[in-house]
Coordinates of C-alpha atoms in Angstrom, one line a residue:
Chain A
X1 CA -59.5 11.5 132.0
X2 CA -56.7 9.0 133.7
X3 CA -54.9 7.3 131.8
X4 CA -53.0 3.8 132.1
X5 CA -50.7 3.5 128.6
X6 CA -53.2 3.3 126.5
X7 CA -55.9 2.4 128.3
X8 CA -58.7 5.2 130.4
X9 CA -59.5 4.8 133.2
X10 CA -62.9 5.5 135.0
X11 CA -63.7 8.1 137.0
X12 CA -64.2 6.8 140.0
X13 CA -60.7 5.6 139.2
X14 CA -59.5 9.0 140.7
X15 CA -62.9 9.4 144.1
X16 CA -60.2 8.3 146.9
X17 CA -63.4 6.6 148.5
X18 CA -63.7 3.7 146.1
X19 CA -60.7 2.6 147.2
X20 CA -61.6 1.8 150.1
X21 CA -64.2 -1.5 150.7
X22 CA -67.5 0.3 151.3
X23 CA -69.6 -0.6 154.3
X24 CA -73.0 0.3 153.8
X25 CA -74.0 -2.5 151.4
X26 CA -75.4 -0.7 148.5
X27 CA -72.4 1.0 147.8
X28 CA -70.2 -1.9 148.2
X29 CA -72.4 -3.6 145.3
X30 CA -71.8 -0.4 143.2
X31 CA -68.3 -0.3 144.5
X32 CA -67.7 -4.1 142.9
X33 CA -69.6 -3.7 140.2
X34 CA -67.9 -0.7 139.0
X35 CA -64.2 -2.9 139.8
X36 CA -65.4 -6.3 138.1
X37 CA -66.3 -4.1 135.4
X38 CA -62.7 -2.2 135.5
X39 CA -60.8 -5.1 135.8
X40 CA -62.0 -7.1 133.2
X41 CA -62.2 -4.7 130.7
X42 CA -58.5 -3.4 131.8
X43 CA -57.1 -7.3 131.8
X44 CA -59.4 -8.0 128.0
X45 CA -57.9 -4.9 125.7
X46 CA -54.1 -5.5 128.0
X47 CA -54.5 -9.2 127.0
X48 CA -54.3 -10.3 130.4
X49 CA -54.4 -13.7 132.3
X50 CA -53.3 -13.9 135.8
X51 CA -53.8 -11.2 138.2
X52 CA -51.4 -11.3 141.7
X53 CA -52.8 -10.5 144.8
X54 CA -49.6 -9.2 145.6
X55 CA -47.6 -8.0 143.0
X56 CA -47.7 -5.0 141.1
X57 CA -50.9 -5.1 139.3
X58 CA -51.3 -0.5 137.9
X59 CA -55.5 -1.0 138.6
X60 CA -54.4 -1.6 142.4
X61 CA -53.2 2.0 142.9
X62 CA -53.4 5.3 142.2
X63 CA -50.4 7.6 142.2
X64 CA -52.2 10.2 141.5
X65 CA -54.6 10.2 144.5
X66 CA -52.4 8.1 147.0
X67 CA -54.5 5.7 147.5
X68 CA -53.4 1.2 147.3
X69 CA -56.5 -1.5 147.7
X70 CA -56.2 -3.5 150.2
X71 CA -55.3 -7.1 150.0
X72 CA -59.5 -7.7 151.3
X73 CA -60.5 -5.8 149.4
X74 CA -58.2 -6.6 145.9
X75 CA -59.8 -10.3 147.6
X76 CA -63.4 -9.1 147.3
X77 CA -63.2 -7.4 143.9
X78 CA -61.3 -11.0 143.0
X79 CA -64.2 -13.2 144.0
X80 CA -66.6 -11.5 143.0
X81 CA -65.2 -11.9 139.7
X82 CA -64.9 -15.9 140.2
X83 CA -68.2 -16.2 141.4
X84 CA -69.8 -15.2 138.2
X85 CA -67.6 -17.5 135.9
X86 CA -65.2 -14.9 135.2
X87 CA -62.0 -15.7 137.4
X88 CA -60.6 -18.5 139.2
X89 CA -58.2 -18.8 141.6
X90 CA -55.0 -20.5 140.7
X91 CA -54.2 -21.6 144.6
X92 CA -56.2 -22.4 147.5
X93 CA -54.6 -19.0 148.9
X94 CA -56.2 -17.0 147.0
X95 CA -52.7 -15.3 146.0
X96 CA -53.3 -16.2 142.0
X97 CA -56.8 -15.4 139.7
X98 CA -57.0 -16.5 136.4
X99 CA -59.1 -13.9 134.6
X100 CA -61.2 -15.3 132.3
X101 CA -62.9 -12.6 129.8
X102 CA -65.2 -15.0 128.6
X103 CA -66.3 -17.7 130.5
X104 CA -65.1 -21.1 130.7
X105 CA -68.8 -22.3 128.6
X106 CA -68.3 -19.4 126.6
X107 CA -64.4 -20.5 125.7
X108 CA -65.8 -24.3 124.5
X109 CA -68.4 -22.6 122.1
X110 CA -66.3 -20.3 120.4
X111 CA -63.4 -23.4 119.9
X112 CA -66.1 -25.5 118.8
X113 CA -67.7 -22.7 116.4
X114 CA -64.2 -21.7 115.2
X115 CA -63.6 -25.3 114.2
X116 CA -67.0 -26.0 112.2
X117 CA -66.9 -22.8 110.0
X118 CA -63.3 -23.9 109.4
X119 CA -63.6 -27.6 108.5
X120 CA -61.5 -29.1 111.9
X121 CA -63.9 -31.1 112.9
X122 CA -62.3 -34.2 112.0
X123 CA -58.8 -33.7 112.8
X124 CA -56.6 -33.0 115.7
X125 CA -55.7 -30.4 117.1
X126 CA -53.7 -29.2 119.3
X127 CA -54.1 -25.8 121.5
X128 CA -50.4 -24.2 120.3
X129 CA -52.1 -25.6 116.3
X130 CA -55.2 -23.6 116.8
X131 CA -54.2 -20.0 118.5
X132 CA -51.1 -19.9 115.4
X133 CA -52.5 -20.8 112.4
X134 CA -53.8 -18.9 110.0
X135 CA -57.4 -19.3 109.9
X136 CA -57.1 -17.9 113.7
X137 CA -55.4 -15.1 112.4
X138 CA -57.6 -11.8 113.2
X139 CA -59.4 -14.4 115.8
X140 CA -60.0 -14.3 119.1
X141 CA -58.2 -17.9 119.2
X142 CA -54.4 -16.0 118.7
X143 CA -55.8 -15.3 122.8
X144 CA -55.9 -18.2 124.2
X145 CA -52.9 -18.8 126.5
X146 CA -51.6 -21.9 127.6
X147 CA -53.1 -21.4 130.7
X148 CA -56.4 -20.7 129.9
X149 CA -56.5 -23.7 128.3
X150 CA -55.7 -26.0 130.6
X151 CA -59.0 -25.0 132.1
X152 CA -61.4 -24.8 129.1
X153 CA -59.6 -28.6 128.2
X154 CA -62.8 -29.6 131.0
X155 CA -66.4 -28.8 129.6
X156 CA -64.4 -29.1 126.5
X157 CA -64.5 -33.4 127.0
X158 CA -67.8 -33.5 127.9
X159 CA -68.4 -32.0 124.3
X160 CA -69.5 -35.1 122.3
X161 CA -69.3 -33.6 118.3
X162 CA -65.1 -33.4 118.9
X163 CA -62.4 -35.9 119.8
Chain B
X1 CA -129.2 57.5 163.6
X2 CA -130.3 57.7 167.2
X3 CA -130.7 55.3 169.6
X4 CA -133.7 54.7 171.3
X5 CA -134.6 52.8 174.6
X6 CA -137.1 49.7 175.4
X7 CA -137.0 46.8 171.8
X8 CA -137.8 49.6 169.7
X9 CA -134.3 50.6 170.2
X10 CA -133.5 47.2 170.1
X11 CA -134.2 46.5 166.9
X12 CA -133.7 49.7 166.0
X13 CA -130.7 48.5 166.2
X14 CA -131.3 45.8 164.8
X15 CA -132.4 46.8 161.5
X16 CA -129.1 49.0 160.9
X17 CA -126.3 46.6 161.4
X18 CA -128.3 44.7 158.4
X19 CA -128.7 47.5 156.0
X20 CA -124.4 48.1 157.1
X21 CA -124.1 44.5 156.3
X22 CA -126.0 44.7 153.1
X23 CA -124.1 47.7 152.0
X24 CA -120.8 46.3 152.8
X25 CA -121.9 43.1 151.0
X26 CA -122.2 45.3 148.3
X27 CA -118.9 47.5 148.5
X28 CA -117.1 43.9 148.8
X29 CA -119.6 42.5 145.6
X30 CA -118.4 46.4 143.6
X31 CA -115.3 45.7 144.2
X32 CA -114.5 41.6 143.6
X33 CA -116.3 42.2 139.8
X34 CA -113.5 44.8 139.4
X35 CA -111.1 42.6 140.6
X36 CA -112.6 40.1 138.2
X37 CA -112.8 42.4 135.6
X38 CA -109.3 43.4 135.5
X39 CA -108.0 39.6 136.2
X40 CA -109.8 39.0 132.9
X41 CA -108.1 41.9 131.0
X42 CA -105.0 41.5 132.8
X43 CA -105.4 37.3 131.4
X44 CA -106.5 38.4 128.2
X45 CA -103.5 40.2 127.8
X46 CA -101.4 38.0 128.5
X47 CA -103.0 35.3 126.2
X48 CA -101.9 37.3 123.3
X49 CA -98.7 38.3 124.5
X50 CA -98.1 34.6 124.8
X51 CA -99.6 33.8 121.0
X52 CA -97.3 36.3 119.5
X53 CA -94.0 35.4 121.8
X54 CA -94.2 32.0 121.5
X55 CA -90.9 31.7 119.4
X56 CA -89.1 33.1 122.5
X57 CA -91.0 31.6 124.5
X58 CA -89.9 28.3 123.8
X59 CA -86.9 28.7 122.4
X60 CA -85.2 31.5 125.1
X61 CA -84.7 29.6 128.9
X62 CA -84.8 33.7 130.6
X63 CA -87.6 34.6 128.6
X64 CA -88.4 31.5 129.7
X65 CA -88.3 32.9 133.2
X66 CA -90.0 36.4 133.1
X67 CA -92.8 34.8 132.1
X68 CA -94.1 32.2 134.1
X69 CA -93.0 35.5 136.8
X70 CA -96.4 37.6 134.8
X71 CA -97.6 34.8 134.5
X72 CA -97.5 34.3 138.8
X73 CA -98.5 37.9 139.4
X74 CA -102.0 37.3 137.6
X75 CA -102.3 33.9 138.9
X76 CA -102.2 31.7 135.3
X77 CA -100.3 28.5 136.6
X78 CA -99.3 27.6 132.6
X79 CA -98.4 24.2 133.6
X80 CA -101.6 23.7 136.4
X81 CA -102.7 21.3 133.7
X82 CA -102.0 19.9 130.2
X83 CA -105.1 20.5 128.7
X84 CA -107.1 24.6 127.5
X85 CA -105.4 27.3 126.3
X86 CA -102.0 27.1 127.5
X87 CA -101.3 23.5 126.9
X88 CA -102.6 23.2 123.3
X89 CA -101.3 27.0 122.7
X90 CA -97.3 27.1 124.1
X91 CA -97.4 23.3 124.7
X92 CA -95.2 24.2 127.7
X93 CA -97.0 21.4 129.6
X94 CA -95.1 18.9 126.9
X95 CA -91.8 21.0 128.1
X96 CA -91.7 20.8 131.7
X97 CA -93.1 16.8 131.1
X98 CA -90.6 15.9 129.9
X99 CA -88.1 17.5 131.7
X100 CA -89.4 16.2 135.2
X101 CA -89.5 13.1 133.4
X102 CA -85.8 13.3 132.3
X103 CA -84.7 14.8 135.4
X104 CA -86.2 11.5 137.4
X105 CA -84.4 9.3 134.5
X106 CA -80.5 11.1 136.0
X107 CA -81.6 11.2 139.7
X108 CA -82.2 7.6 139.3
X109 CA -79.9 6.4 137.7
X110 CA -76.8 8.6 139.7
X111 CA -78.5 7.8 142.7
X112 CA -76.3 4.4 143.4
X113 CA -73.6 7.4 143.0
X114 CA -74.5 9.6 145.1
X115 CA -77.3 8.4 147.9
X116 CA -80.3 10.2 146.0
X117 CA -79.0 13.7 146.6
X118 CA -77.5 15.4 143.8
X119 CA -76.1 19.0 143.2
X120 CA -78.4 20.8 141.0
X121 CA -75.9 22.7 139.2
X122 CA -74.1 19.0 137.7
X123 CA -78.0 18.1 137.6
X124 CA -78.5 21.1 134.8
X125 CA -75.0 20.0 133.1
X126 CA -76.0 16.1 132.8
X127 CA -79.5 17.4 131.6
X128 CA -77.3 18.9 128.7
X129 CA -76.1 16.6 127.8
X130 CA -79.2 14.6 127.7
X131 CA -81.3 16.9 125.4
X132 CA -77.3 18.0 123.4
X133 CA -80.2 17.1 120.1
X134 CA -83.4 19.2 120.9
X135 CA -83.4 22.7 120.2
X136 CA -84.7 24.1 123.7
X137 CA -82.2 25.3 126.2
X138 CA -82.6 24.3 129.7
X139 CA -81.6 26.7 132.4
X140 CA -81.7 26.2 136.1
X141 CA -84.6 28.0 136.7
X142 CA -85.8 25.4 134.4
X143 CA -84.8 22.6 136.5
X144 CA -86.6 24.4 139.4
X145 CA -89.7 24.6 138.2
X146 CA -89.6 20.9 136.6
X147 CA -88.7 19.9 139.8
X148 CA -91.5 21.8 141.7
X149 CA -94.2 20.1 139.0
X150 CA -92.5 16.5 140.5
X151 CA -93.5 17.3 144.3
X152 CA -96.6 17.8 143.7
X153 CA -96.9 14.3 142.5
X154 CA -95.8 13.5 145.8
X155 CA -92.1 11.2 144.6
X156 CA -90.2 12.7 147.0
X157 CA -88.8 15.3 144.9
X158 CA -87.6 18.5 146.4
X159 CA -84.5 21.0 145.6
X160 CA -83.0 22.0 149.6
X161 CA -80.2 24.2 150.5
X162 CA -77.1 22.9 151.8
X163 CA -75.8 26.8 152.8
X164 CA -75.3 28.6 149.5
X165 CA -75.7 25.7 147.1
X166 CA -79.3 24.0 145.7
X167 CA -79.2 19.8 146.0
X168 CA -81.9 18.2 144.4
X169 CA -83.2 15.3 146.3
X170 CA -84.8 11.9 144.6
X171 CA -85.5 9.9 148.1
X172 CA -88.1 10.2 150.5
X173 CA -84.3 10.6 153.2
X174 CA -85.3 13.3 155.7
X175 CA -81.9 15.6 155.9
X176 CA -81.7 16.2 159.3
X177 CA -79.9 21.3 160.4
X178 CA -76.4 18.4 161.5
X179 CA -76.7 16.9 158.3
X180 CA -77.4 19.8 155.9
X181 CA -74.4 21.5 158.1
X182 CA -71.9 19.0 157.7
X183 CA -72.9 19.1 153.9
X184 CA -72.0 22.4 154.0
X185 CA -68.6 22.1 155.5
X186 CA -68.1 19.5 152.8
X187 CA -68.0 21.4 150.1
X188 CA -64.7 23.0 149.6
X189 CA -62.8 19.6 150.0
X190 CA -66.0 17.6 149.4
X191 CA -65.3 15.3 152.7
X192 CA -64.7 15.8 155.7
X193 CA -63.3 14.5 158.9
X194 CA -64.6 13.3 162.5
X195 CA -61.9 16.8 163.9
X196 CA -63.1 19.7 161.5
X197 CA -66.8 18.2 161.9
X198 CA -66.4 18.8 166.1
X199 CA -63.5 20.9 165.9
X200 CA -65.9 24.0 162.9
X201 CA -69.2 23.0 164.1
X202 CA -68.4 22.7 168.1
X203 CA -69.9 19.6 168.6
X204 CA -69.3 16.7 170.7
X205 CA -67.5 13.3 169.6
X206 CA -70.4 11.7 169.4
X207 CA -73.2 14.0 167.9
X208 CA -70.3 14.1 164.9
X209 CA -70.3 10.5 164.6
X210 CA -74.4 10.1 165.4
X211 CA -74.5 12.4 162.2
X212 CA -71.9 11.0 159.8
X213 CA -73.0 7.5 160.1
X214 CA -76.6 8.3 159.5
X215 CA -75.2 10.0 156.2
X216 CA -73.2 7.2 155.5
X217 CA -76.0 4.8 156.2
X218 CA -78.3 7.0 153.9
X219 CA -75.8 6.4 151.1
X220 CA -75.0 10.1 151.0
X221 CA -71.1 9.4 151.9
X222 CA -68.6 6.6 151.3
X223 CA -65.9 6.5 153.6
X224 CA -62.1 6.6 152.9
X225 CA -59.8 5.1 155.3
X226 CA -56.7 4.8 152.9
X227 CA -54.9 8.6 153.5
X228 CA -51.3 8.6 154.5
X229 CA -52.4 10.7 157.8
X230 CA -54.5 7.3 158.9
X231 CA -57.5 9.6 159.2
X232 CA -60.9 8.4 158.7
X233 CA -62.5 11.0 155.3
X234 CA -66.1 10.5 154.9
X235 CA -66.6 11.7 151.2
X236 CA -70.0 13.1 149.4
X237 CA -70.5 12.5 146.3
X238 CA -73.9 14.6 146.3
X239 CA -70.9 18.0 146.4
X240 CA -68.9 16.5 143.9
X241 CA -69.2 16.7 140.5
X242 CA -68.8 12.9 139.7
X243 CA -72.3 12.2 138.8
X244 CA -71.1 11.6 135.7
X245 CA -68.8 8.4 136.6
X246 CA -70.1 5.4 136.5
X247 CA -73.5 5.6 135.5
X248 CA -74.8 4.7 131.8
X249 CA -75.6 8.2 130.2

């Protein structure tokens, strides 16, 4: 199995036609599903939050089989992630994409639980404090990044339990 | 018998024919009885054999295959029904039934990737992986038998030939001869180009495009336009050993 650093690449990554956007519906659906899973997995394990469509993202090309995803294909796969809440476009031109390994509503849950578990309900904390605090060691709170937290604030405000 | 003229003659002829017919029937009956008796002997000897070698039949695929051949020679089908002597003694019905179910599962799981056509060897490989923990080894012959049983259920399963290779079809799509030839062509590299099809099969451009587009629509082919030479390539997952990727086995 081919690897990107420590990351194990799935077999389909070495099959040339998967780098071409398939015209037939069923094949396209399967292709999109495989790429969605790969992108999410890779970003989660490599702690990548943002993908630039015109930049050199390792998954966009495979030098072994000499294939590269077209811009159209990249946009198609990322748009699919956006539709299911696993990504957000950071600009109208769809050039940068924020990857959410947990969806926004899931992050809100996670933070809420973290706050409850650690008795922070009545305190005021900055995102940076949450992210680097002792209680956060070994939890997903460490993975919060500023870019991410800006997005999370939105559903957060709607929850009445915390200030 | 001497021929006699007139009505009497006709009656005699008729009587003679009747007698010959009766004699013929008797002879036929005698022959049939004899055959039945021989077959009955065969069967009981076969049953005796099966009893004695039950374990070998279960554990050894090539022995099992030869056993099937013997049975076929005497017109016995151990898989004909799940009840009765054979099924009870050998549990062979269960074995092939289970195999059939597993084959169907594998074909369904890989269908989105290969369009419902899978190389027999690839299928056997996946089957063995699936049955890693089972005591009984499985051969290609076993797969073929299980598939022929599936076929009688009318589930659209069939084994087709593309050149020397055997492919298992699990969708009702009929493969036309043109498609078969393209598959055969694809076997060495896993793909074909339109040029190649035209050149090596001496077809017109239209015929090549037609066949390739149909294969694409049926989900048996995938298109690749990323090669530096700019030529479209049609890849056939069923011909490569990549059915295992992406599937949840």
